[in-house]
Coordinates of C-alpha atoms in Angstrom, one line a residue:
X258 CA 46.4 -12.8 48.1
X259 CA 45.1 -15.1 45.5
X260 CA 41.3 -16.4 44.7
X261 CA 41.1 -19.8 46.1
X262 CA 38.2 -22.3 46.6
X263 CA 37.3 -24.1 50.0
X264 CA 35.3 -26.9 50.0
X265 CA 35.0 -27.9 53.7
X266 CA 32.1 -27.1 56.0
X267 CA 34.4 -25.3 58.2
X268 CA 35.4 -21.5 58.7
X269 CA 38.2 -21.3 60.2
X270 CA 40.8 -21.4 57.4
X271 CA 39.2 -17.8 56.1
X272 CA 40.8 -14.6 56.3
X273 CA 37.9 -12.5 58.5
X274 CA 39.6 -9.6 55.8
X275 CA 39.2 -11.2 52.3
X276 CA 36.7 -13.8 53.6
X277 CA 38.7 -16.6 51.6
X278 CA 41.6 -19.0 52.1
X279 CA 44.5 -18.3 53.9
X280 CA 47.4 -17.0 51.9
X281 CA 50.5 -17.1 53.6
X282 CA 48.5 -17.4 57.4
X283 CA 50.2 -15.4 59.7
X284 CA 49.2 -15.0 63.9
X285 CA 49.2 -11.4 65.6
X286 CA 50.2 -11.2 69.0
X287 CA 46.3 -11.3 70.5
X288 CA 46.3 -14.9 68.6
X289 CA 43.9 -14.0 65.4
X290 CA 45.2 -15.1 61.8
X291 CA 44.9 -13.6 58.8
X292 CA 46.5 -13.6 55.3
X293 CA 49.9 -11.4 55.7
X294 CA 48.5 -9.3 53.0
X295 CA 45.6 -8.2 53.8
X296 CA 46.4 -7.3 57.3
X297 CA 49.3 -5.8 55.9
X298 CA 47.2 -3.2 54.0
X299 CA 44.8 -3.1 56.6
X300 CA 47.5 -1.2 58.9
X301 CA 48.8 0.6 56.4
X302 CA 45.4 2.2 55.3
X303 CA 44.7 2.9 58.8
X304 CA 46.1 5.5 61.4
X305 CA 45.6 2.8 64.1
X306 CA 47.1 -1.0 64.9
X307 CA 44.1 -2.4 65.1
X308 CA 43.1 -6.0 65.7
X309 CA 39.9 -6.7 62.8
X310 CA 38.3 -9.0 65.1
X311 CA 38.6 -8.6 69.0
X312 CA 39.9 -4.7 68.2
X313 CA 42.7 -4.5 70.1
X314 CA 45.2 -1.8 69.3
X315 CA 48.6 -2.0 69.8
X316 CA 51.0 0.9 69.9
X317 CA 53.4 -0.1 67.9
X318 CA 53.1 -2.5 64.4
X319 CA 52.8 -6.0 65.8
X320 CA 55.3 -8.8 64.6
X321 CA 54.0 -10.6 62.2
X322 CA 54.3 -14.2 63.6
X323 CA 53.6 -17.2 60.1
X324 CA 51.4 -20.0 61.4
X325 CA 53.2 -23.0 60.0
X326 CA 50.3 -25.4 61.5
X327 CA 47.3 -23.5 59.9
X328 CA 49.8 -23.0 56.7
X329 CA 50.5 -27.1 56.8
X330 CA 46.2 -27.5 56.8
X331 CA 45.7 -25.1 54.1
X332 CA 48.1 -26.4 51.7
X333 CA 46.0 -30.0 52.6
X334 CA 42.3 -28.1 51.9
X335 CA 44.0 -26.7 48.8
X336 CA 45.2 -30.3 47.5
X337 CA 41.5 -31.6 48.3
X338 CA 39.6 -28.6 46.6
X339 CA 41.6 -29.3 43.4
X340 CA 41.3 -33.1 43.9
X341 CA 37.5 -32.5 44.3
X342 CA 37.3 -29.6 41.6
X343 CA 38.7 -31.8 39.0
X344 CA 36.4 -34.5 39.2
X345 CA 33.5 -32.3 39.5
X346 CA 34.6 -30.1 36.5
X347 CA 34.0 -33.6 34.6
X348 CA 30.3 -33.6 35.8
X349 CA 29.8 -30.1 35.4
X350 CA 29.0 -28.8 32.0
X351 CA 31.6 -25.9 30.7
X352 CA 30.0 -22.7 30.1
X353 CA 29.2 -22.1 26.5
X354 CA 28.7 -19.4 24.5
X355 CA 26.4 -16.9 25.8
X356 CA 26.6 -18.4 29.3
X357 CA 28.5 -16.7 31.9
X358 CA 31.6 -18.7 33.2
X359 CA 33.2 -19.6 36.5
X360 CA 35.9 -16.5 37.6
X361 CA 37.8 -18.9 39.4
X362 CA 38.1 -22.1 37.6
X363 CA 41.1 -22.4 35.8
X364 CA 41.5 -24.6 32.7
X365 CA 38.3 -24.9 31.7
X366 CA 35.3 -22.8 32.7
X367 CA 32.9 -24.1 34.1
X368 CA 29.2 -22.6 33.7
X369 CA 28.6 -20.5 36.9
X370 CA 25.3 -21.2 38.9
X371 CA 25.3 -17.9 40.9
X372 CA 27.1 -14.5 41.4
X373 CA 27.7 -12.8 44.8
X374 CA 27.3 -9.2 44.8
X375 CA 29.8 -8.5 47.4
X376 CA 33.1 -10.3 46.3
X377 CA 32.0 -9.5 42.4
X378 CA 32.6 -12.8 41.5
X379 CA 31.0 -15.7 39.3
X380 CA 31.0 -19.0 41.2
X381 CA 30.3 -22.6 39.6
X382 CA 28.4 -25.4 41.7
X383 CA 31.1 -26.4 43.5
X384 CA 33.0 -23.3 43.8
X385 CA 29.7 -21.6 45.1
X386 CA 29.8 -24.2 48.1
X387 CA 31.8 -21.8 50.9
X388 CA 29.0 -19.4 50.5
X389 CA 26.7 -22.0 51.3
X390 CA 28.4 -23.1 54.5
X391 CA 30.2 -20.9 56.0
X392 CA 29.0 -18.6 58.5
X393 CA 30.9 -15.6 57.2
X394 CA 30.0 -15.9 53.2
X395 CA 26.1 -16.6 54.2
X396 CA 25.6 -13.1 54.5
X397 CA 27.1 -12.1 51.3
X398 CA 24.0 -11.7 48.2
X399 CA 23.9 -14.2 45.8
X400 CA 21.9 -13.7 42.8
X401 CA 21.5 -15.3 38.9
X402 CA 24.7 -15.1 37.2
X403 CA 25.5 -11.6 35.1
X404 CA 28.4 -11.2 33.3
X405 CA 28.7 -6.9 33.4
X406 CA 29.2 -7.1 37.6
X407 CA 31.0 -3.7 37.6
X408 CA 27.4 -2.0 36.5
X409 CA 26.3 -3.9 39.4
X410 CA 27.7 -1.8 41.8
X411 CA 27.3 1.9 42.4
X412 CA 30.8 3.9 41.2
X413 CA 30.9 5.9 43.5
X414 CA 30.4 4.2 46.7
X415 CA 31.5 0.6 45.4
X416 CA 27.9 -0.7 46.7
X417 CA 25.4 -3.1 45.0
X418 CA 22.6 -1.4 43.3
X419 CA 20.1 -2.2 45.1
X420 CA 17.4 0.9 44.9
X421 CA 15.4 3.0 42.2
X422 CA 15.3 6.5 42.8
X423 CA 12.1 7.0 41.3
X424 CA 12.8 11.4 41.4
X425 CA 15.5 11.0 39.4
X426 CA 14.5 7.4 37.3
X427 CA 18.1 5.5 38.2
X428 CA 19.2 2.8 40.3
X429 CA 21.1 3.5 43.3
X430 CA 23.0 2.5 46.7
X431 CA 21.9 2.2 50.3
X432 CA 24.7 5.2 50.7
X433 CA 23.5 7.4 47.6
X434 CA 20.1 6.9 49.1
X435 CA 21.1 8.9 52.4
X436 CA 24.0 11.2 50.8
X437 CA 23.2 12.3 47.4
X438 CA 19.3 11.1 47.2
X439 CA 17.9 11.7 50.9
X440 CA 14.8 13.9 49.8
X441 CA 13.9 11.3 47.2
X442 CA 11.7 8.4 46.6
X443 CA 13.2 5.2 46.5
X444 CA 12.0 1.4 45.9
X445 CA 13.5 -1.4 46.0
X446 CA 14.8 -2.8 42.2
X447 CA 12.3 -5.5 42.3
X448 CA 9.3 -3.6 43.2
X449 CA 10.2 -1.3 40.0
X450 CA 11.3 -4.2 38.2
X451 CA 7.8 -5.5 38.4
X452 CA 6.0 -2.5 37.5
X453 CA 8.3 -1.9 34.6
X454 CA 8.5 -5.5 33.7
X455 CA 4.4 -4.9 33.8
X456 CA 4.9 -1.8 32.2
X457 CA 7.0 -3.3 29.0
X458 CA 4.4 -6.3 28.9
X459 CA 1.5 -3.9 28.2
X460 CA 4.2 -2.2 25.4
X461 CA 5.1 -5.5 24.1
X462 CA 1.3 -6.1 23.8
X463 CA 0.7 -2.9 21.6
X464 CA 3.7 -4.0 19.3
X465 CA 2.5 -7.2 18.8
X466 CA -0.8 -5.5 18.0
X467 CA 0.7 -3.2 15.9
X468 CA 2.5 -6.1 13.9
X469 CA -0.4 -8.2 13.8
X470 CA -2.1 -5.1 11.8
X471 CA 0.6 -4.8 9.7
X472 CA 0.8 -8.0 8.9
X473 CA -2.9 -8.1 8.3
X474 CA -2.6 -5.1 6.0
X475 CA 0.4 -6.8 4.4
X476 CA -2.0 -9.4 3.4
X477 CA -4.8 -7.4 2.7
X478 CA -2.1 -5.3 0.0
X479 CA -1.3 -9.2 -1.3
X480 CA -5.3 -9.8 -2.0
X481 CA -5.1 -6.1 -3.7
X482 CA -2.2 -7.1 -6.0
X483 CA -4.6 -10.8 -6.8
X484 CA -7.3 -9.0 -7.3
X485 CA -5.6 -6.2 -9.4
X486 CA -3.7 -9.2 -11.5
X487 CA -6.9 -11.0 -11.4
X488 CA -8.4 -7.2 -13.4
X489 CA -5.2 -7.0 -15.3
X490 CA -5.4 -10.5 -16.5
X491 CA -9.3 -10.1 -17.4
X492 CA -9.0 -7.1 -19.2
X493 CA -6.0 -8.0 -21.1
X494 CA -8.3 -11.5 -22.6
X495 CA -11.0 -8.8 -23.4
X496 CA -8.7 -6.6 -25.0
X497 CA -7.0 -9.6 -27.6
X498 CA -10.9 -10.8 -27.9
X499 CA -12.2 -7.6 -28.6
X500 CA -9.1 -6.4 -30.9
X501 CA -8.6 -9.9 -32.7
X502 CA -12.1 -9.4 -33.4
X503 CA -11.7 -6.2 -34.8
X504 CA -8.3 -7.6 -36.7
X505 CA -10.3 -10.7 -38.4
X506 CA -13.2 -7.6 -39.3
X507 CA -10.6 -5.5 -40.7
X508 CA -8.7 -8.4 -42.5
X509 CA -12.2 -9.4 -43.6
X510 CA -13.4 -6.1 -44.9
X511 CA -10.1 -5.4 -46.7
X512 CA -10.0 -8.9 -48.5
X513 CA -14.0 -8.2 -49.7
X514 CA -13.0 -4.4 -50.0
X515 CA -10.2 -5.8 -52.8
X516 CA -12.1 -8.8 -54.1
X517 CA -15.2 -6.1 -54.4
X518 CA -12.8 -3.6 -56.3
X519 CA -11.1 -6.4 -58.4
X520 CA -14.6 -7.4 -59.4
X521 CA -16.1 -4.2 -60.3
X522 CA -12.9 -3.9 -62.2
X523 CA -13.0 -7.1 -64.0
X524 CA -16.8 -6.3 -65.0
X525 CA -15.6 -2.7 -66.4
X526 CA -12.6 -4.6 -68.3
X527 CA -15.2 -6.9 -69.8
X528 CA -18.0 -3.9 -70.4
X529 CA -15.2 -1.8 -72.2
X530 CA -13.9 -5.2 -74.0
X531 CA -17.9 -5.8 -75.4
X532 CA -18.0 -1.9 -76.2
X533 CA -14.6 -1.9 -78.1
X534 CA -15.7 -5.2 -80.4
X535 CA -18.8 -3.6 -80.8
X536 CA -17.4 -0.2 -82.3
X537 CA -14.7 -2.6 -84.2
X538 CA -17.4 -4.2 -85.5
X539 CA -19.4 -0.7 -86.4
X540 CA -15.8 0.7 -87.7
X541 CA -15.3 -2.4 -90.0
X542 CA -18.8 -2.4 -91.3
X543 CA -18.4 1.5 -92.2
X544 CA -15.2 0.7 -94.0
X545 CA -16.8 -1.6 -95.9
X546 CA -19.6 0.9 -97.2
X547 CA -17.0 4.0 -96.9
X548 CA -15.4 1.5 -100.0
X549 CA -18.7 0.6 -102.0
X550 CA -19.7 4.2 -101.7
X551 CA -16.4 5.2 -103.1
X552 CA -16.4 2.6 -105.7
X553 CA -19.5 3.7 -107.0
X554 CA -18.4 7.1 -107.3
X555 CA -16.4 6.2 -110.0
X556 CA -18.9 5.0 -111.8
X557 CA -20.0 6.5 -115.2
X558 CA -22.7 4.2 -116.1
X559 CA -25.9 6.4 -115.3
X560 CA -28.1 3.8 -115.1
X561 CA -25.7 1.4 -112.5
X562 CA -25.5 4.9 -110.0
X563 CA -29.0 5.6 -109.8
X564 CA -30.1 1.9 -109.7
X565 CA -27.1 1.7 -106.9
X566 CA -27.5 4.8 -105.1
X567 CA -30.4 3.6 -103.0
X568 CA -28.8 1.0 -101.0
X569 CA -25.8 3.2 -100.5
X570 CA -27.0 6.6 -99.8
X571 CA -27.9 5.9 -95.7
X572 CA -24.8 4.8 -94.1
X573 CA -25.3 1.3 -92.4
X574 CA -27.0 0.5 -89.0
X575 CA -24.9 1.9 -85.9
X576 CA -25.1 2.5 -82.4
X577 CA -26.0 5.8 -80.7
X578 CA -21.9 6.0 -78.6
X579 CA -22.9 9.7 -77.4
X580 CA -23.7 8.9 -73.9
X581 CA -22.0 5.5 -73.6
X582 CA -19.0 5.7 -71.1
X583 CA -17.2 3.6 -68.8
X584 CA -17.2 4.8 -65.3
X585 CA -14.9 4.4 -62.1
X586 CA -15.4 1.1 -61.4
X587 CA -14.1 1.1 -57.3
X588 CA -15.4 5.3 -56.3
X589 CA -17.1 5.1 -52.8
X590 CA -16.2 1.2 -52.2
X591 CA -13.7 2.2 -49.8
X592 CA -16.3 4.6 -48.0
X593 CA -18.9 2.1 -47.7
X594 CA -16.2 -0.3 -46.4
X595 CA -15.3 2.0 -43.6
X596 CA -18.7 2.5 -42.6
X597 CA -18.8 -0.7 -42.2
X598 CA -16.1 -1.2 -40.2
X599 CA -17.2 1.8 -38.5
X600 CA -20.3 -0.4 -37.2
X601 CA -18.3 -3.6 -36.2
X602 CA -16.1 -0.9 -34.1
X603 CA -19.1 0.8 -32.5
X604 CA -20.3 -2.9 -31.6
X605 CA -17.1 -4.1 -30.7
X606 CA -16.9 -0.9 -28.3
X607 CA -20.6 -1.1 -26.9
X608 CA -19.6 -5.1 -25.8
X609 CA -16.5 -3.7 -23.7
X610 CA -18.3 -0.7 -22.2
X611 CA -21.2 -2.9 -21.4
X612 CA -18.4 -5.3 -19.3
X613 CA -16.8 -2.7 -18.0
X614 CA -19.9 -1.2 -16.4
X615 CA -20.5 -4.7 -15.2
X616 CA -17.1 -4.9 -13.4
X617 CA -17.7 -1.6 -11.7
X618 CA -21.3 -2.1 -10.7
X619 CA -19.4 -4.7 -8.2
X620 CA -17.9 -1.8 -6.0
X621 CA -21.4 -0.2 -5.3
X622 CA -22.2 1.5 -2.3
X623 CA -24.6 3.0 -0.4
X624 CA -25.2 6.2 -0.8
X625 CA -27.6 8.7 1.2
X626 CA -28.3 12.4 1.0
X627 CA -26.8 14.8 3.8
X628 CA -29.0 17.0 5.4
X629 CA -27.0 19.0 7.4
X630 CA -25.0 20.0 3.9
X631 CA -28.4 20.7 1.6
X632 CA -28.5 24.3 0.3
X633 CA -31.5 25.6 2.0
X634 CA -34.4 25.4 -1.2
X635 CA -33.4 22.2 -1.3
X636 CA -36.1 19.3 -0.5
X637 CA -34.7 15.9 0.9
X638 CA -37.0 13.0 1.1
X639 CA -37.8 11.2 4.5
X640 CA -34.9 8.1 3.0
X641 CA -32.7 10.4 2.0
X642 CA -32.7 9.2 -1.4
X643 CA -34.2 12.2 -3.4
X644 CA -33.7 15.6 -3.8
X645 CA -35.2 18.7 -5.7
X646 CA -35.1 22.0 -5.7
X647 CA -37.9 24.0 -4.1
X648 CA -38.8 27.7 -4.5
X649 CA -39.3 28.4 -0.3
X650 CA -36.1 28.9 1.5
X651 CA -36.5 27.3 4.7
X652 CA -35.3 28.8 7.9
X653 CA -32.2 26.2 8.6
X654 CA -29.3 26.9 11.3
X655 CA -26.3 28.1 8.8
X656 CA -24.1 25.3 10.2
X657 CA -20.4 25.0 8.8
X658 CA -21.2 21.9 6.3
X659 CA -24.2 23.4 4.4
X660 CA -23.7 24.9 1.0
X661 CA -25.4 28.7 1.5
X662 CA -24.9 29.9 -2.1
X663 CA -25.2 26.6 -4.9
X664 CA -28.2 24.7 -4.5
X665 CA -25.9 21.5 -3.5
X666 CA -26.0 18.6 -0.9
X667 CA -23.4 16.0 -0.2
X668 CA -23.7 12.6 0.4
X669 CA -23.6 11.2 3.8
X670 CA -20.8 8.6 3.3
X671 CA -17.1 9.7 2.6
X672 CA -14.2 7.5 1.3
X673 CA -10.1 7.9 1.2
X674 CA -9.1 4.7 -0.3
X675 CA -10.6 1.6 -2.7
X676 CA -13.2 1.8 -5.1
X677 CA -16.6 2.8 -5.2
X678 CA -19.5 3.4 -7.8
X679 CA -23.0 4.5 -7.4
X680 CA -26.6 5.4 -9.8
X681 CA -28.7 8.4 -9.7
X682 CA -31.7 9.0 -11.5
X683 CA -31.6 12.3 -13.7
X684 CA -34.7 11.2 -16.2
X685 CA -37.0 14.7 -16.8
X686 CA -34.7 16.5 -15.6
X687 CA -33.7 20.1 -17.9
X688 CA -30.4 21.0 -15.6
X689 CA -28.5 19.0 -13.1
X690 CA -24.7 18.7 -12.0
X691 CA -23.2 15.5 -10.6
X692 CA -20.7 13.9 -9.4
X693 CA -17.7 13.8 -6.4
X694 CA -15.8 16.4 -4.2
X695 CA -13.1 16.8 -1.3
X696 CA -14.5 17.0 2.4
X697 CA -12.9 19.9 2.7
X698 CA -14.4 21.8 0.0
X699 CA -15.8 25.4 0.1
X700 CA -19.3 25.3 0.8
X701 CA -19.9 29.1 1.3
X702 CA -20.6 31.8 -1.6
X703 CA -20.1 31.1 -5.3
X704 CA -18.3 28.3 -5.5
X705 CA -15.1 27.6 -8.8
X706 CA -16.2 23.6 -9.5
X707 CA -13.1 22.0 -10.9
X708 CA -10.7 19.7 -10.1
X709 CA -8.0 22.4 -8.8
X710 CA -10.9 23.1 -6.0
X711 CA -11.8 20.2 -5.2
X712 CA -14.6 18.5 -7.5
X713 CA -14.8 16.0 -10.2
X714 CA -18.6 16.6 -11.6
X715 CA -20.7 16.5 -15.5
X716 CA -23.5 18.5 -15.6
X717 CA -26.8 18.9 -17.9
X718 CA -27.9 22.8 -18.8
X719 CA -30.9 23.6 -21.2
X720 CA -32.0 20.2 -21.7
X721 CA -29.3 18.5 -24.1
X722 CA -25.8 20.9 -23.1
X723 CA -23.8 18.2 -21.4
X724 CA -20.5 19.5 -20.0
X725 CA -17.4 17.7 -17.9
X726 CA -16.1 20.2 -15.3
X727 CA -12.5 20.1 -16.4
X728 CA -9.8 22.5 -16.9
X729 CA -11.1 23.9 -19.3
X730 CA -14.0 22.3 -19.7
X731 CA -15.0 19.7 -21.9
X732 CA -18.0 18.6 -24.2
X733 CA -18.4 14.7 -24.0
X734 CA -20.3 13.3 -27.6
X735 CA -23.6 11.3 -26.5
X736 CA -25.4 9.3 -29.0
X737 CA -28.1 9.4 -26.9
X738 CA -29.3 11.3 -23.4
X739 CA -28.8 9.5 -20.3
X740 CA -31.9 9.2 -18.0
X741 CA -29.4 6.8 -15.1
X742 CA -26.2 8.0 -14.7
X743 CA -23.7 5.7 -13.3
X744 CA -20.4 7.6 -11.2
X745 CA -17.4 5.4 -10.3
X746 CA -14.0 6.5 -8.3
X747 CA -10.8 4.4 -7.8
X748 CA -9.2 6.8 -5.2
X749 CA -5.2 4.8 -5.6
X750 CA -5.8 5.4 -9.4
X751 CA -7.0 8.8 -9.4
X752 CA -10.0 7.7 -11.7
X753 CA -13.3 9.6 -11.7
X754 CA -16.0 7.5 -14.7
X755 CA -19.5 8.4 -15.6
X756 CA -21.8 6.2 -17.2
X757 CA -24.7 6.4 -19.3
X758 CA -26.3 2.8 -17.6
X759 CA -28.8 2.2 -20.1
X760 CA -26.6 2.4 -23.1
X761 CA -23.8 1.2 -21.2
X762 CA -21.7 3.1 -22.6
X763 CA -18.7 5.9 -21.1
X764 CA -19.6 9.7 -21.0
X765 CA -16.7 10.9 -19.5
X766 CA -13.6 10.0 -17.3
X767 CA -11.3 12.2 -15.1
X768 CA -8.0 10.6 -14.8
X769 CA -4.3 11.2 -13.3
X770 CA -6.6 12.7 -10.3
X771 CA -4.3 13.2 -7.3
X772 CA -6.7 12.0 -4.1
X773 CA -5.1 13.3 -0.7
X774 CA -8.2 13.5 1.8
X775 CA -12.1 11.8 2.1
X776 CA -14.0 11.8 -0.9
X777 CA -18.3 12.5 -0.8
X778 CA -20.4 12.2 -3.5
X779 CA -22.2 15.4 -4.5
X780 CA -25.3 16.4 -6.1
X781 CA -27.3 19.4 -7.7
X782 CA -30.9 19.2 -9.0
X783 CA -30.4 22.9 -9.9
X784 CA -33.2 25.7 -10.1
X785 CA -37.0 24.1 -10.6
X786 CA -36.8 26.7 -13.7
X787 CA -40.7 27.3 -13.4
X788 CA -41.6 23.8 -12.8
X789 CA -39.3 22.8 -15.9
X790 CA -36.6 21.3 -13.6
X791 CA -39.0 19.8 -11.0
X792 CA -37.7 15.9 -11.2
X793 CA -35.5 15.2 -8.2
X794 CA -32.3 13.1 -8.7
X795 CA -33.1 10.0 -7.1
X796 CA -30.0 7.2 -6.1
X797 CA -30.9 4.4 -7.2
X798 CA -30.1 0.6 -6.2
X799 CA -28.0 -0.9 -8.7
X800 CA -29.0 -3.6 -10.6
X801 CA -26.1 -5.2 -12.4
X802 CA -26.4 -5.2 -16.1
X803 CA -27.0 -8.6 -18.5

């Protein structure tokens, strides 16, 4: 049997067995036709002779009789449908790449318009046509063309797929619905197609969510790397200001530092040159008398000696030499030059602090006191602003957050990534500690404060002990005592700064700080010490510096 097209309206040239063209028609002996093929495997995959349509059975295998008048027609339909398939194969585009061809064209494929889930084949427009008209192929299901038709049908029963077993999540046959699936739910493909198709829409949503914030974040890392060339590019113009500066100060210094040196040593040249004529001078005019004096000696003559001896006896006028010397002319210049340099350094430095603490003013935040963390003796104020230590211990529920041993509170706000920087207050104060620590922190008992626990805090002891809560710790050197202390964190830097604001200038900075959770300011106004220690720490609004 081979795949042939028919193109007439009418039936009755189609095997009732293969439901296409006659192939070598033959006639039984009750008068039905059929392709000598397929009714020739019919019998012989049957125990009975049995007609397909009107059912007879015959005892025997009937004589196959061939049907020269339906075999004259279908060699005539078979002229026509190529006749009529070639000139519609020129109208009809050939399928391209991607798009699933025609099964029976030959030649070129044409693009196929549907596929029938019964014969498992790919029709074109005009090839399609038998299942449009006759009776027969109506029945047969047509659907969008698909290339993969064998995972159409169910492999075991040689069905179309046509249900979801919902039990068992897979598509199934009307037979594997009532053999291997009868206790399970079923719907038909579409119905789950739908809800899935729904299903992946709501999915496809939430990706293209998910995308949007990545791609928002992508952006928002772009404006980091701006913003961090735009810091990069700043500092490195402050940096050649502030160090050509220093280079002209230092060229400047040495060039007066020499000329200053060359001239002191050009006046001592000129000093010693004035001293040496001078004693020349002295020498020459004591030569002179050394010889008159010696002269007269050898007089005899009585009367010349004593009338000469007068005017010879003193030696002549000279200078008293004793304490005349000539000194060093360049000891100490080179001191007093490095002083000096030493106080275009400091100034120098002071500018660059005083723009640093400018650019990090930008990232203040707001920053209020926790009560629910506050060491019992310790007094918040109604904005939650101030704190001191009082000497009552109120009677406060002993929650998980508060600090029960060090007189501590946190700050209400937490952070995990950027920059921020905030001011407190610490004028009158004898004692305080300040500063940032994890969320996680341990907040009962006696508490290790260091960065290996957890906090990154200065503190003030006895009035003028400053200390920076490092392993081990460290003493920073203050010209002056801060009364506003200004604390700034870049968590992706692992950079903890304090500030003195007023003299704009760095106490201390923990760096190479390794930030894996929330970050929360923290603060101590330590013990009242008699009333000594009574100031509060106050946070202050920041007011950018001039």
């Amino acid at each position: 049997m081979s795949a042939a097209s028919c193109l007439q309206s009418e039936d009755q040239f189609l095997c009732s067995i293969c439901l296409d063209v006659f192939t070598d028609p033959v006639t039984t002996s009750c008068g039905h036709n059929f392709c000598k093929n397929c009714i020739t495997e019919h019998w012989n995959s049957n125990d009975q002779y049995l007609c397909p349509i009107c059912k007879k059975v015959f005892n025997t295998r009937p004589k196959l009789k061939v049907n020269t008048f339906i075999s004259k027609k279908v060699s005539q339909f078979r002229q026509e449908a190529q006749q009529k398939a070639s000139s519609s194969s020129s109208e009809q585009q050939a399928a391209k790449p991607g798009e699933v061809p025609c099964d029976i064209c030959k030649g070129t494929k044409l693009k196929a318009l549907k596929t029938c889930l019964v014969c498992l084949i790919s029709y074109c427009e005009t090839h399609l046509e038998p299942h449009l008209t006759a009776s027969r192929l109506k029945r047969h299901q047509l659907m969008d063309p698909v290339e993969n038709l064998e995972g159409m049908m169910c492999m075991k029963h040689n069905k179309p797929l046509e249900l979801f077993c919902k039990t068992d999540q897979t598509c199934v046959c009307v037979l594997c619905s009532v053999l291997d699936h009868k206790t399970h739910e079923f719907v038909p493909l579409k119905e789950e197609y739908e809800g899935k198709k729904a299903e992946l829409g709501k999915t496809e949503a939430e990706i293209q969510q998910m995308i949007q914030k990545r791609q928002l974040k992508i952006q928002e890392i772009k404006h980091s790397v701006d913003l961090s060339k735009e810091d990069a590019d700043r500092e490195k113009a402050e940096g050649v200001q502030v160090f050509t500066a220093l280079k002209d100060s230092v060229e400047g210094n040495l060039n007066e530092l020499i000329e200053t040196i060359e001239e002191k040593q050009r006046t001592t040249e000129k000093q010693a040159e004035d001293f040496i004529k001078e004693l020349e001078q002295e020498i020459s005019d004591l030569m002179k008398r050394s010889s008159e004096v010696k002269q007269l000696l050898l007089y005899e003559d009585h009367l010349h000696f004593l009338q000469n001896f007068p005017s010879l006896k003193a030696a002549p006028p000279t200078k008293d030499w004793t304490e005349v010397s000539i000194h060093p002319s360049s000891e100490g210049t080179v001191v007093r030059a490095l002083t000096q340099l030493e106080k275009t350094l400091s100034k120098e430095m002071k500018k660059l602090f005083k723009a640093e603490l400018k650019r990090v003013q930008q990232y203040a935040v707001d920053v209020t006191l926790d009560p629910d963390t506050a060491h019992p003796q310790l007094i918040l104020s109604d904005d939650g602003k101030q704190v001191n230590h009082g000497d009552v211990k109120k009677n406060l529920p002993d929650n998980p957050e508060r600090f029960s041993y060090c007189v501590c509170v946190l700050g209400k706000q937490s952070f995990s990534s950027g920059r921020f920087y905030f001011e407190v207050q610490v004028k009158g104060k004898t004692d305080w500690d300040l500063g940032v620590s994890r969320e996680s922190i341990n907040r009962k008992g006696q508490i290790v404060v260091s960065p290996q626990d957890g906090h990154w805090t200065i503190r003030l002891r006895n009035g003028n002990e400053y200390k920076a809560r490092n392993d081990p710790p460290v003493v920073p050197s203050l010209k002056s005592q801060p009364q506003k202390v200004g604390v700034f964190v870049d968590y992706e830097e692992g950079l903890v700064s304090f500030y003195d604001v007023d003299a704009a200038a760095l106490i201390y900075s923990f760096t190479g700080c390794s930030f894996t959770e929330k970050l929360c300011p923290v603060f101590s106004p330590f013990l009242n010490q008699g009333g000594k220690n009574s100031a509060p720490l106050i946070i202050c609004p920041v007011n950018q510096t001039e």
